[in-house]
Amino acid sequence: ARVPVMMASASSETLFDIFMDILEPLGSEVDVVLETSHNSNNGGHADLYREHIDMPVLKSILWEYEELLLNDGCTGLAVLNPAVPQEVQFDEHKMLIVYGDPLDSFEAILAERGIEHKQDMKFITEAEHVHSSSDKFARSFDEMKVHLGMDGTF
């Protein structure tokens, strides 16, 4: 199947606000996937899943962990509405990736925030790179995982 996709990035001063704005079209109840590569020696990652969380509750938790989400190279997340289906990712590279059909409402939010559409924009995601973190961020990740109601360890 072909799924439309849109990628965006912004300066660190506006990125998190934009991310929170583009969650709105997903609806009032969503699922969350928390991705971590903390404690991964082989370059892999683990995904933790939480179904059926109210958007205001999720946003409140995400605001609490803004520093972690913006600065930890081993933490990413996806917010999705499987009923639509549409998905917004805030990945470990701090890029915004939106999947689904239609994408019009997401494009409109980005345009309102001054993010111009550039069809030929290149994103380097496959080049050699390192994901960095700290003990502080690993502890914060554990706390966020608990606040999101996600069991399991990584």
GROMACS .gro file of C-alpha atoms in nm, residues 38-142:
model
  105
   38HIS     CA    1   1.889   0.352   2.565
   39ASN     CA    2   2.106   0.060   2.676
   40SER     CA    3   2.121  -0.075   2.321
   41ASN     CA    4   2.464  -0.201   2.229
   42ASN     CA    5   2.372  -0.319   1.880
   43GLY     CA    6   2.220   0.003   1.746
   44GLY     CA    7   1.864  -0.131   1.774
   45HIS     CA    8   1.571   0.009   1.962
   46ALA     CA    9   1.269  -0.102   2.161
   47ASP     CA   10   0.911   0.017   2.116
   48LEU     CA   11   0.666   0.053   2.404
   49TYR     CA   12   0.297   0.087   2.318
   50ARG     CA   13   0.007   0.253   2.497
   51GLU     CA   14  -0.345   0.241   2.353
   52HIS     CA   15  -0.635   0.479   2.417
   53ILE     CA   16  -0.496   0.786   2.586
   54ASP     CA   17  -0.688   1.113   2.589
   55MET     CA   18  -0.509   1.384   2.392
   56PRO     CA   19  -0.515   1.645   2.674
   57VAL     CA   20  -0.360   1.390   2.913
   58LEU     CA   21  -0.094   1.294   2.659
   59LYS     CA   22  -0.007   1.655   2.585
   60SER     CA   23   0.027   1.734   2.954
   61ILE     CA   24   0.273   1.447   2.998
   62LEU     CA   25   0.467   1.543   2.685
   63TRP     CA   26   0.502   1.905   2.803
   64GLU     CA   27   0.642   1.772   3.130
   65TYR     CA   28   0.913   1.587   2.933
   66GLU     CA   29   0.985   1.853   2.671
   67GLU     CA   30   1.357   1.869   2.761
   68LEU     CA   31   1.395   1.493   2.721
   69LEU     CA   32   1.210   1.481   2.391
   70LEU     CA   33   1.403   1.776   2.244
   71ASN     CA   34   1.751   1.679   2.359
   72ASP     CA   35   1.781   1.303   2.402
   73GLY     CA   36   1.912   1.125   2.095
   74CYS     CA   37   1.781   0.791   2.223
   75THR     CA   38   1.413   0.886   2.263
   76GLY     CA   39   1.147   0.917   1.997
   77LEU     CA   40   0.773   0.876   1.988
   78ALA     CA   41   0.481   0.828   1.757
   79VAL     CA   42   0.122   0.934   1.817
   80LEU     CA   43  -0.142   0.770   1.603
   81ASN     CA   44  -0.509   0.729   1.549
   82PRO     CA   45  -0.559   0.381   1.404
   83ALA     CA   46  -0.922   0.460   1.321
   84VAL     CA   47  -0.823   0.730   1.069
   85PRO     CA   48  -0.535   0.604   1.011
   86GLN     CA   49  -0.286   0.885   1.063
   87GLU     CA   50   0.040   0.905   1.256
   88VAL     CA   51   0.274   1.179   1.375
   89GLN     CA   52   0.630   1.088   1.469
   90PHE     CA   53   0.878   1.293   1.668
   91ASP     CA   54   1.179   1.075   1.602
   92GLU     CA   55   1.519   1.036   1.767
   93HIS     CA   56   1.661   1.276   1.505
   94LYS     CA   57   1.412   1.543   1.615
   95MET     CA   58   1.231   1.542   1.284
   96LEU     CA   59   0.855   1.548   1.245
   97ILE     CA   60   0.714   1.280   1.017
   98VAL     CA   61   0.344   1.259   0.935
   99TYR     CA   62   0.185   0.956   0.769
  100GLY     CA   63  -0.171   0.920   0.645
  101ASP     CA   64  -0.432   1.045   0.410
  102PRO     CA   65  -0.528   1.323   0.391
  103LEU     CA   66  -0.235   1.537   0.505
  104ASP     CA   67  -0.407   1.871   0.434
  105SER     CA   68  -0.477   1.963   0.797
  106PHE     CA   69  -0.115   1.891   0.894
  107GLU     CA   70   0.015   2.095   0.599
  108ALA     CA   71  -0.209   2.386   0.700
  109ILE     CA   72  -0.073   2.384   1.057
  110LEU     CA   73   0.286   2.382   0.930
  111ALA     CA   74   0.209   2.669   0.692
  112GLU     CA   75   0.051   2.869   0.977
  113ARG     CA   76   0.371   2.816   1.178
  114GLY     CA   77   0.587   2.942   0.890
  115ILE     CA   78   0.720   2.605   0.774
  116GLU     CA   79   0.737   2.631   0.396
  117HIS     CA   80   0.671   2.334   0.170
  118LYS     CA   81   0.984   2.242  -0.024
  119GLN     CA   82   0.928   1.947  -0.255
  120ASP     CA   83   1.301   1.900  -0.319
  121MET     CA   84   1.413   1.927   0.047
  122LYS     CA   85   1.664   1.657   0.142
  123PHE     CA   86   1.674   1.499   0.488
  124ILE     CA   87   1.982   1.300   0.579
  125THR     CA   88   1.858   1.010   0.788
  126GLU     CA   89   2.063   0.714   0.672
  127ALA     CA   90   2.417   0.855   0.699
  128GLU     CA   91   2.654   0.730   0.969
  129HIS     CA   92   2.574   0.899   1.298
  130VAL     CA   93   2.565   0.846   1.673
  131HIS     CA   94   2.270   0.876   1.910
  132SER     CA   95   2.376   1.028   2.238
  133SER     CA   96   2.207   1.038   2.575
  134SER     CA   97   2.293   1.069   2.943
  135ASP     CA   98   2.206   0.900   3.270
  136LYS     CA   99   1.979   1.195   3.345
  137PHE     CA  100   1.784   1.142   3.022
  138ALA     CA  101   1.767   0.764   3.077
  139ARG     CA  102   1.610   0.825   3.421
  140SER     CA  103   1.373   1.083   3.274
  141PHE     CA  104   1.275   0.834   3.002
  142ASP     CA  105   1.189   0.578   3.273
   0.00000   0.00000   0.00000
